[in-house]
């Protein structure tokens, strides 16, 4: 039976922030929990640049997860100031926090994250992620022990965001820390971001997955066209790069690199939209865009500041 919004007060409802150093699997967990890929992921730190909500609604609860860019203090560029503020904003007015760590060990950056949570009044659950990488689960015991000594976590749950194991236990633990509704969003809504935003992110995801070294950090993606009037959705994106030499790399020999970025991004878009997509990508040079607040605002980075 499909519940309507007004019976929502029987459900648990609340906001939860996903916290953790870059690369621990916050966005992967978000996608797993909402059951749809809405937040881009890669093996590189700082893939997530915008705050995004993932909404999970079941018979028992509606939980809104906030995926944040990781806190970054090494680089002082305007872009990083913006993403940092976005990460901090994710901690205000939430009902619970899920902090993620990697099961292969506690790191100094995990302590930095923990530092930002000290004296915070809401319950913090610790998710020890990537347990699919462990051959011997006994290896978790010393880590759990250490975590218990460092902070009074409301719960410690080993999980794999990648294959979903034990994520139901994480949800149950969260529900135990939430109050009854009313819920805040329609039952079928999975995110606060629109299709245009998410499709543009799929292009950025491929830049992070396919380009080497520092290059992805010096790129930005703008949406030029999103035409869904017909059975095939026409999408046109512009990739901004910092230097002419970067443009050559993004395009690649005989355009091969750009073609592969486009093919993979288009596949993700089609999966997300459930429709055929015609994607066109262009590359343009704009020197110093990541240092320029006006350019950042044009590329949508101002939204996260409110
Ligand atoms: N083996 C394994 N890899 C994972 C798991 N969760 C995330 N990853 C990988 O870790 C990398 C970083 O994940 P991402 O979600 O982008 O991390 P974020 O920076 O915290 O958002 C990606 O390559 C993911 O595929 C997991 O449970 N197991
Ligand atoms: Mg992320």
mmCIF file with all atom_site columns, N, CA, C and O in Angstrom, residues 23 29 96 110 143 150 163 171 183 200 222 255 267 272 288:
data_model
loop_
_atom_site.group_PDB
_atom_site.id
_atom_site.type_symbol
_atom_site.label_atom_id
_atom_site.label_alt_id
_atom_site.label_comp_id
_atom_site.label_asym_id
_atom_site.label_entity_id
_atom_site.label_seq_id
_atom_site.pdbx_PDB_ins_code
_atom_site.Cartn_x
_atom_site.Cartn_y
_atom_site.Cartn_z
_atom_site.occupancy
_atom_site.B_iso_or_equiv
_atom_site.pdbx_formal_charge
_atom_site.auth_seq_id
_atom_site.auth_comp_id
_atom_site.auth_asym_id
_atom_site.auth_atom_id
_atom_site.pdbx_PDB_model_num
ATOM 1  N N  . UNK A 1 23  ? 37.160 10.342 0.453   1.00 0.00 ? 23  UNK A N  1
ATOM 2  C CA . UNK A 1 23  ? 37.426 9.001  -0.056  1.00 0.00 ? 23  UNK A CA 1
ATOM 3  C C  . UNK A 1 23  ? 36.987 7.849  0.845   1.00 0.00 ? 23  UNK A C  1
ATOM 4  O O  . UNK A 1 23  ? 37.275 6.700  0.535   1.00 0.00 ? 23  UNK A O  1
ATOM 5  N N  . UNK A 1 29  ? 27.830 5.571  -0.113  1.00 0.00 ? 29  UNK A N  1
ATOM 6  C CA . UNK A 1 29  ? 26.821 5.187  0.879   1.00 0.00 ? 29  UNK A CA 1
ATOM 7  C C  . UNK A 1 29  ? 25.492 5.902  0.599   1.00 0.00 ? 29  UNK A C  1
ATOM 8  O O  . UNK A 1 29  ? 24.420 5.290  0.685   1.00 0.00 ? 29  UNK A O  1
ATOM 9  N N  . UNK A 1 96  ? 21.005 13.609 13.565  1.00 0.00 ? 96  UNK A N  1
ATOM 10 C CA . UNK A 1 96  ? 22.054 12.627 13.847  1.00 0.00 ? 96  UNK A CA 1
ATOM 11 C C  . UNK A 1 96  ? 23.182 12.815 12.838  1.00 0.00 ? 96  UNK A C  1
ATOM 12 O O  . UNK A 1 96  ? 22.979 13.423 11.787  1.00 0.00 ? 96  UNK A O  1
ATOM 13 N N  . UNK A 1 110 ? 40.980 11.300 10.224  1.00 0.00 ? 110 UNK A N  1
ATOM 14 C CA . UNK A 1 110 ? 39.751 10.905 10.933  1.00 0.00 ? 110 UNK A CA 1
ATOM 15 C C  . UNK A 1 110 ? 39.671 11.661 12.254  1.00 0.00 ? 110 UNK A C  1
ATOM 16 O O  . UNK A 1 110 ? 38.587 12.077 12.669  1.00 0.00 ? 110 UNK A O  1
ATOM 17 N N  . UNK A 1 143 ? 40.028 -1.858 16.112  1.00 0.00 ? 143 UNK A N  1
ATOM 18 C CA . UNK A 1 143 ? 39.583 -0.567 15.594  1.00 0.00 ? 143 UNK A CA 1
ATOM 19 C C  . UNK A 1 143 ? 38.338 -0.085 16.350  1.00 0.00 ? 143 UNK A C  1
ATOM 20 O O  . UNK A 1 143 ? 38.222 1.089  16.722  1.00 0.00 ? 143 UNK A O  1
ATOM 21 N N  . UNK A 1 150 ? 37.955 6.932  21.811  1.00 0.00 ? 150 UNK A N  1
ATOM 22 C CA . UNK A 1 150 ? 38.091 8.294  21.300  1.00 0.00 ? 150 UNK A CA 1
ATOM 23 C C  . UNK A 1 150 ? 36.822 9.128  21.441  1.00 0.00 ? 150 UNK A C  1
ATOM 24 O O  . UNK A 1 150 ? 36.877 10.342 21.560  1.00 0.00 ? 150 UNK A O  1
ATOM 25 N N  . UNK A 1 163 ? 28.772 -3.046 -1.404  1.00 0.00 ? 163 UNK A N  1
ATOM 26 C CA . UNK A 1 163 ? 27.858 -4.161 -1.658  1.00 0.00 ? 163 UNK A CA 1
ATOM 27 C C  . UNK A 1 163 ? 26.630 -4.153 -0.742  1.00 0.00 ? 163 UNK A C  1
ATOM 28 O O  . UNK A 1 163 ? 25.788 -5.034 -0.818  1.00 0.00 ? 163 UNK A O  1
ATOM 29 N N  . UNK A 1 171 ? 20.719 1.687  9.257   1.00 0.00 ? 171 UNK A N  1
ATOM 30 C CA . UNK A 1 171 ? 19.416 2.358  9.174   1.00 0.00 ? 171 UNK A CA 1
ATOM 31 C C  . UNK A 1 171 ? 18.614 2.155  10.461  1.00 0.00 ? 171 UNK A C  1
ATOM 32 O O  . UNK A 1 171 ? 18.056 3.110  11.023  1.00 0.00 ? 171 UNK A O  1
ATOM 33 N N  . UNK A 1 183 ? 6.765  13.682 7.826   1.00 0.00 ? 183 UNK A N  1
ATOM 34 C CA . UNK A 1 183 ? 7.896  13.649 6.907   1.00 0.00 ? 183 UNK A CA 1
ATOM 35 C C  . UNK A 1 183 ? 7.964  14.969 6.138   1.00 0.00 ? 183 UNK A C  1
ATOM 36 O O  . UNK A 1 183 ? 6.979  15.705 6.051   1.00 0.00 ? 183 UNK A O  1
ATOM 37 N N  . UNK A 1 200 ? 24.789 16.981 -15.174 1.00 0.00 ? 200 UNK A N  1
ATOM 38 C CA . UNK A 1 200 ? 26.029 17.746 -15.320 1.00 0.00 ? 200 UNK A CA 1
ATOM 39 C C  . UNK A 1 200 ? 27.126 17.149 -14.434 1.00 0.00 ? 200 UNK A C  1
ATOM 40 O O  . UNK A 1 200 ? 28.295 17.067 -14.830 1.00 0.00 ? 200 UNK A O  1
ATOM 41 N N  . UNK A 1 222 ? 29.686 23.197 -17.101 1.00 0.00 ? 222 UNK A N  1
ATOM 42 C CA . UNK A 1 222 ? 28.499 24.050 -17.171 1.00 0.00 ? 222 UNK A CA 1
ATOM 43 C C  . UNK A 1 222 ? 27.482 23.402 -18.104 1.00 0.00 ? 222 UNK A C  1
ATOM 44 O O  . UNK A 1 222 ? 27.854 22.797 -19.104 1.00 0.00 ? 222 UNK A O  1
ATOM 45 N N  . UNK A 1 255 ? 40.556 13.319 -30.507 1.00 0.00 ? 255 UNK A N  1
ATOM 46 C CA . UNK A 1 255 ? 39.312 13.460 -29.750 1.00 0.00 ? 255 UNK A CA 1
ATOM 47 C C  . UNK A 1 255 ? 38.900 12.244 -28.940 1.00 0.00 ? 255 UNK A C  1
ATOM 48 O O  . UNK A 1 255 ? 37.785 12.171 -28.424 1.00 0.00 ? 255 UNK A O  1
ATOM 49 N N  . UNK A 1 267 ? 26.007 7.209  -20.649 1.00 0.00 ? 267 UNK A N  1
ATOM 50 C CA . UNK A 1 267 ? 25.440 5.977  -20.108 1.00 0.00 ? 267 UNK A CA 1
ATOM 51 C C  . UNK A 1 267 ? 24.858 6.198  -18.713 1.00 0.00 ? 267 UNK A C  1
ATOM 52 O O  . UNK A 1 267 ? 23.773 5.695  -18.388 1.00 0.00 ? 267 UNK A O  1
ATOM 53 N N  . UNK A 1 272 ? 20.099 7.099  -15.255 1.00 0.00 ? 272 UNK A N  1
ATOM 54 C CA . UNK A 1 272 ? 19.414 7.960  -14.280 1.00 0.00 ? 272 UNK A CA 1
ATOM 55 C C  . UNK A 1 272 ? 18.052 8.431  -14.790 1.00 0.00 ? 272 UNK A C  1
ATOM 56 O O  . UNK A 1 272 ? 17.062 8.408  -14.066 1.00 0.00 ? 272 UNK A O  1
ATOM 57 N N  . UNK A 1 288 ? 42.229 30.711 -14.538 1.00 0.00 ? 288 UNK A N  1
ATOM 58 C CA . UNK A 1 288 ? 42.006 31.154 -13.150 1.00 0.00 ? 288 UNK A CA 1
ATOM 59 C C  . UNK A 1 288 ? 40.569 31.087 -12.669 1.00 0.00 ? 288 UNK A C  1
ATOM 60 O O  . UNK A 1 288 ? 40.206 31.740 -11.709 1.00 0.00 ? 288 UNK A O  1
#
